[in-house]
Amino acid sequence: MIELIPAIDLIDGKCVRLTKGEYDSKKIYNEDPVSQAREFERLGFKRLHMVDLDGAKSKHIVNDAVLRAVTEATSLIVDFGGGIKTEEDIEKAFSAGASMVTLGSVAVTNPTLCEEWIKKYGADRIILGADVRNGKISINGWKEDSAEDLVPFLEKYVKLGIKNVLCTEISKDGTLAGPAVDLYVHIMQNYPHLHLIASGGVSSNDDIRQLDTKGIPAVVFGKAYYEGKIKVEELM
């Protein structure tokens, strides 16, 4: 069965969702991330994906206090991303209770540092964030498209030992238009041993089942859950 990972995206310490990464599209779903995390735990989820959108925009972690509050209040395995650019940032995330960190922009802009982190902390604690728009990896809160093509980008980090990849198709994110199934299948065909986490566009239980039938190891979802389009009891 595909691994189910609910998401909490943070702006000003509140649970929000964006559409296609546009900050002007912000919609607040819960002003208390701790209560939301407890609800996910009550529903039977074991994992939680947290994104510091303030951090992604500011280029340094902002919402580490929220991360700490969630990890202290629940037993969820939390992966945390957004704004991790320096040694201070990654240490701050782990000190606040993150079990894993997601490295996005820094994996493009400073691969040497990321290689050091993979060696220091272990590949099991690092998730490579591959946020894709028009085939290119996007950075800095999705405000810029890099020159990095997806497959060569993945190839570089697979050679460094990366096992976990979170891939978001930005054009799908927050749209409830269905996930980029062909993209995820393409990645798995090239790297069948990756623990690939699909992200973006999930709109229903059927979308999750489709990803499952295609052999995608894991899926992150947010907006579809918050808007009542995912029936958790049918999936757990």
Short mmCIF file of C-alpha atoms in Angstrom, two decimals:
data_model
loop_
_atom_site.label_atom_id
_atom_site.label_comp_id
_atom_site.label_asym_id
_atom_site.label_seq_id
_atom_site.Cartn_x
_atom_site.Cartn_y
_atom_site.Cartn_z
CA MET A 1 0.00 0.00 0.00
CA ILE A 2 1.19 3.49 -0.85
CA GLU A 3 2.48 5.50 2.13
CA LEU A 4 0.10 8.34 3.00
CA ILE A 5 1.67 11.59 4.23
CA PRO A 6 -0.51 14.57 5.14
CA ALA A 7 1.01 18.03 4.87
CA ILE A 8 1.06 21.17 6.95
CA ASP A 9 2.32 24.27 5.15
CA LEU A 10 3.14 27.20 7.41
CA ILE A 11 2.81 30.96 7.01
CA ASP A 12 2.78 33.13 10.13
CA GLY A 13 2.54 29.96 12.23
CA LYS A 14 -0.76 28.91 10.61
CA CYS A 15 -1.74 25.97 8.38
CA VAL A 16 -2.23 27.29 4.86
CA ARG A 17 -2.33 26.10 1.27
CA LEU A 18 -1.17 27.90 -1.84
CA THR A 19 -2.05 27.29 -5.48
CA LYS A 20 0.94 26.67 -7.76
CA GLY A 21 3.17 28.14 -5.07
CA GLU A 22 1.70 31.63 -5.39
CA TYR A 23 1.78 33.35 -2.01
CA ASP A 24 -1.06 35.66 -3.05
CA SER A 25 -3.31 32.57 -3.29
CA LYS A 26 -2.87 31.76 0.42
CA LYS A 27 -5.85 30.18 2.17
CA ILE A 28 -5.77 29.54 5.92
CA TYR A 29 -7.22 26.18 6.96
CA ASN A 30 -6.24 26.00 10.62
CA GLU A 31 -4.65 28.62 12.84
CA ASP A 32 -3.29 25.96 15.22
CA PRO A 33 -0.82 23.54 13.56
CA VAL A 34 -0.48 21.53 16.79
CA SER A 35 -4.19 20.72 16.89
CA GLN A 36 -4.05 19.81 13.21
CA ALA A 37 -1.08 17.51 13.77
CA ARG A 38 -2.88 15.84 16.68
CA GLU A 39 -5.88 15.28 14.42
CA PHE A 40 -3.68 13.61 11.82
CA GLU A 41 -2.25 11.37 14.53
CA ARG A 42 -5.76 10.54 15.80
CA LEU A 43 -6.76 9.51 12.29
CA GLY A 44 -3.93 6.98 12.25
CA PHE A 45 -1.27 8.72 10.19
CA LYS A 46 2.35 8.05 11.18
CA ARG A 47 4.11 10.65 9.03
CA LEU A 48 3.77 14.40 8.59
CA HIS A 49 5.28 16.66 5.94
CA MET A 50 5.83 20.22 7.18
CA VAL A 51 6.83 23.11 4.93
CA ASP A 52 8.03 26.45 6.25
CA LEU A 53 6.75 28.72 3.48
CA ASP A 54 7.99 31.79 5.37
CA GLY A 55 11.38 30.11 5.48
CA ALA A 56 11.37 29.29 1.78
CA LYS A 57 10.66 32.93 0.98
CA SER A 58 13.12 34.32 3.55
CA LYS A 59 15.89 31.80 2.69
CA HIS A 60 16.26 30.69 6.31
CA ILE A 61 14.10 28.71 8.75
CA VAL A 62 11.37 30.82 10.35
CA ASN A 63 8.83 28.41 11.87
CA ASP A 64 11.11 26.14 13.89
CA ALA A 65 9.11 26.90 17.07
CA VAL A 66 6.01 25.45 15.40
CA LEU A 67 7.99 22.37 14.38
CA ARG A 68 9.14 21.91 17.97
CA ALA A 69 5.59 22.31 19.30
CA VAL A 70 4.30 19.64 16.89
CA THR A 71 7.06 17.13 17.59
CA GLU A 72 6.66 17.60 21.34
CA ALA A 73 2.87 17.21 21.18
CA THR A 74 2.73 14.14 18.90
CA SER A 75 4.67 11.01 18.03
CA LEU A 76 4.44 11.71 14.29
CA ILE A 77 7.54 11.20 12.17
CA VAL A 78 8.00 14.71 10.80
CA ASP A 79 9.98 15.72 7.75
CA PHE A 80 10.59 19.45 7.52
CA GLY A 81 11.59 21.70 4.66
CA GLY A 82 11.61 25.31 3.59
CA GLY A 83 14.49 27.72 4.13
CA ILE A 84 17.19 25.18 4.96
CA LYS A 85 20.28 26.80 3.48
CA THR A 86 23.01 26.59 6.13
CA GLU A 87 24.45 24.35 8.81
CA GLU A 88 22.61 26.48 11.37
CA ASP A 89 19.31 25.84 9.57
CA ILE A 90 19.67 22.08 9.34
CA GLU A 91 20.80 21.82 12.96
CA LYS A 92 17.85 23.99 13.99
CA ALA A 93 15.42 21.64 12.20
CA PHE A 94 16.86 18.50 13.76
CA SER A 95 17.06 20.13 17.20
CA ALA A 96 13.38 21.06 16.93
CA GLY A 97 12.49 17.41 16.42
CA ALA A 98 12.48 16.80 12.68
CA SER A 99 13.25 13.19 11.84
CA MET A 100 14.14 14.15 8.28
CA VAL A 101 14.74 17.35 6.36
CA THR A 102 13.81 18.17 2.80
CA LEU A 103 16.53 19.94 0.82
CA GLY A 104 15.26 21.90 -2.17
CA SER A 105 16.93 25.10 -3.34
CA VAL A 106 20.20 24.39 -1.54
CA ALA A 107 20.51 21.11 -3.47
CA VAL A 108 20.71 23.21 -6.63
CA THR A 109 22.71 26.18 -5.39
CA ASN A 110 25.17 24.39 -3.10
CA PRO A 111 25.52 20.69 -3.99
CA THR A 112 28.88 20.46 -2.20
CA LEU A 113 27.24 21.40 1.10
CA CYS A 114 24.43 18.92 0.50
CA GLU A 115 26.96 16.18 -0.16
CA GLU A 116 28.59 17.00 3.19
CA TRP A 117 25.20 16.79 4.91
CA ILE A 118 24.40 13.43 3.33
CA LYS A 119 27.69 12.09 4.70
CA LYS A 120 27.27 13.75 8.11
CA TYR A 121 23.60 13.00 8.85
CA GLY A 122 23.03 9.96 6.63
CA ALA A 123 20.92 9.56 3.51
CA ASP A 124 18.02 8.20 5.56
CA ARG A 125 17.56 11.63 7.19
CA ILE A 126 17.70 13.63 3.97
CA ILE A 127 14.87 13.99 1.43
CA LEU A 128 15.77 15.52 -1.91
CA GLY A 129 13.14 18.06 -2.92
CA ALA A 130 12.66 18.07 -6.68
CA ASP A 131 10.15 20.81 -7.44
CA VAL A 132 9.52 20.79 -11.18
CA ARG A 133 8.13 23.38 -13.56
CA ASN A 134 8.41 22.88 -17.33
CA GLY A 135 10.97 20.14 -16.71
CA LYS A 136 13.29 22.41 -14.71
CA ILE A 137 13.97 22.39 -10.97
CA SER A 138 12.52 25.49 -9.28
CA ILE A 139 14.13 27.19 -6.29
CA ASN A 140 13.62 29.90 -3.66
CA GLY A 141 10.00 29.24 -2.83
CA TRP A 142 9.31 28.40 -6.50
CA LYS A 143 10.03 32.00 -7.46
CA GLU A 144 12.87 31.04 -9.81
CA ASP A 145 13.48 28.24 -12.30
CA SER A 146 17.03 26.90 -12.33
CA ALA A 147 18.88 25.49 -15.31
CA GLU A 148 18.75 21.99 -13.76
CA ASP A 149 16.81 19.35 -15.69
CA LEU A 150 15.00 16.80 -13.52
CA VAL A 151 16.67 13.52 -14.48
CA PRO A 152 20.31 14.74 -14.40
CA PHE A 153 19.52 16.43 -11.07
CA LEU A 154 18.22 13.16 -9.64
CA GLU A 155 21.12 11.21 -11.14
CA LYS A 156 23.66 13.39 -9.36
CA TYR A 157 22.09 12.80 -5.96
CA VAL A 158 21.32 9.12 -6.46
CA LYS A 159 25.06 8.67 -7.00
CA LEU A 160 25.62 10.41 -3.65
CA GLY A 161 23.36 7.90 -1.93
CA ILE A 162 20.01 9.71 -1.82
CA LYS A 163 17.11 7.28 -1.34
CA ASN A 164 14.19 9.61 -0.63
CA VAL A 165 12.87 12.08 -3.20
CA LEU A 166 9.87 14.39 -2.87
CA CYS A 167 8.78 15.48 -6.34
CA THR A 168 6.23 18.25 -6.76
CA GLU A 169 4.81 19.17 -10.14
CA ILE A 170 4.29 22.88 -9.50
CA SER A 171 1.67 23.36 -12.22
CA LYS A 172 -0.49 20.82 -10.37
CA ASP A 173 0.12 21.92 -6.80
CA GLY A 174 -2.98 23.11 -5.00
CA THR A 175 -5.13 22.85 -8.13
CA LEU A 176 -6.98 19.61 -7.25
CA ALA A 177 -6.55 18.75 -10.94
CA GLY A 178 -5.03 15.32 -10.39
CA PRO A 179 -1.38 14.33 -9.91
CA ALA A 180 1.31 14.21 -12.59
CA VAL A 181 1.18 10.41 -12.82
CA ASP A 182 3.27 10.14 -15.98
CA LEU A 183 6.06 12.19 -14.39
CA TYR A 184 6.22 9.92 -11.34
CA VAL A 185 6.10 6.76 -13.45
CA HIS A 186 8.97 8.15 -15.54
CA ILE A 187 11.07 8.73 -12.42
CA MET A 188 10.35 5.22 -11.09
CA GLN A 189 11.27 3.67 -14.44
CA ASN A 190 14.65 5.41 -14.26
CA TYR A 191 15.19 4.87 -10.52
CA PRO A 192 13.06 1.92 -9.34
CA HIS A 193 14.76 1.75 -5.94
CA LEU A 194 13.94 5.34 -4.93
CA HIS A 195 11.41 6.04 -2.20
CA LEU A 196 9.56 8.54 -4.34
CA ILE A 197 7.00 10.81 -2.67
CA ALA A 198 4.52 12.21 -5.18
CA SER A 199 3.23 15.71 -4.48
CA GLY A 200 0.86 18.09 -6.22
CA GLY A 201 -2.66 17.92 -7.59
CA VAL A 202 -4.08 15.08 -5.49
CA SER A 203 -7.85 15.61 -5.45
CA SER A 204 -9.45 12.37 -4.29
CA ASN A 205 -9.05 8.84 -2.99
CA ASP A 206 -9.09 7.68 -6.61
CA ASP A 207 -5.99 9.76 -7.37
CA ILE A 208 -4.20 8.08 -4.49
CA ARG A 209 -5.33 4.63 -5.65
CA GLN A 210 -4.09 5.40 -9.16
CA LEU A 211 -0.65 6.30 -7.84
CA ASP A 212 -0.69 3.11 -5.78
CA THR A 213 -1.50 0.93 -8.82
CA LYS A 214 1.41 2.58 -10.67
CA GLY A 215 3.80 1.53 -7.92
CA ILE A 216 4.51 5.00 -6.54
CA PRO A 217 5.86 4.42 -3.00
CA ALA A 218 4.35 7.46 -1.21
CA VAL A 219 2.11 10.49 -1.66
CA VAL A 220 1.79 13.86 0.10
CA PHE A 221 -1.57 15.58 0.17
CA GLY A 222 -2.94 18.71 1.76
CA LYS A 223 -5.64 20.78 0.10
CA ALA A 224 -7.78 17.78 -0.86
CA TYR A 225 -7.86 16.68 2.77
CA TYR A 226 -8.60 20.16 4.13
CA GLU A 227 -11.44 20.59 1.67
CA GLY A 228 -13.00 17.22 2.49
CA LYS A 229 -12.28 15.57 -0.85
CA ILE A 230 -10.23 12.74 0.67
CA LYS A 231 -12.09 10.17 2.76
CA VAL A 232 -9.41 9.08 5.21
CA GLU A 233 -11.42 6.21 6.68
CA GLU A 234 -11.45 4.52 3.25
CA LEU A 235 -7.67 4.70 2.94
CA MET A 236 -6.41 3.70 6.38
#
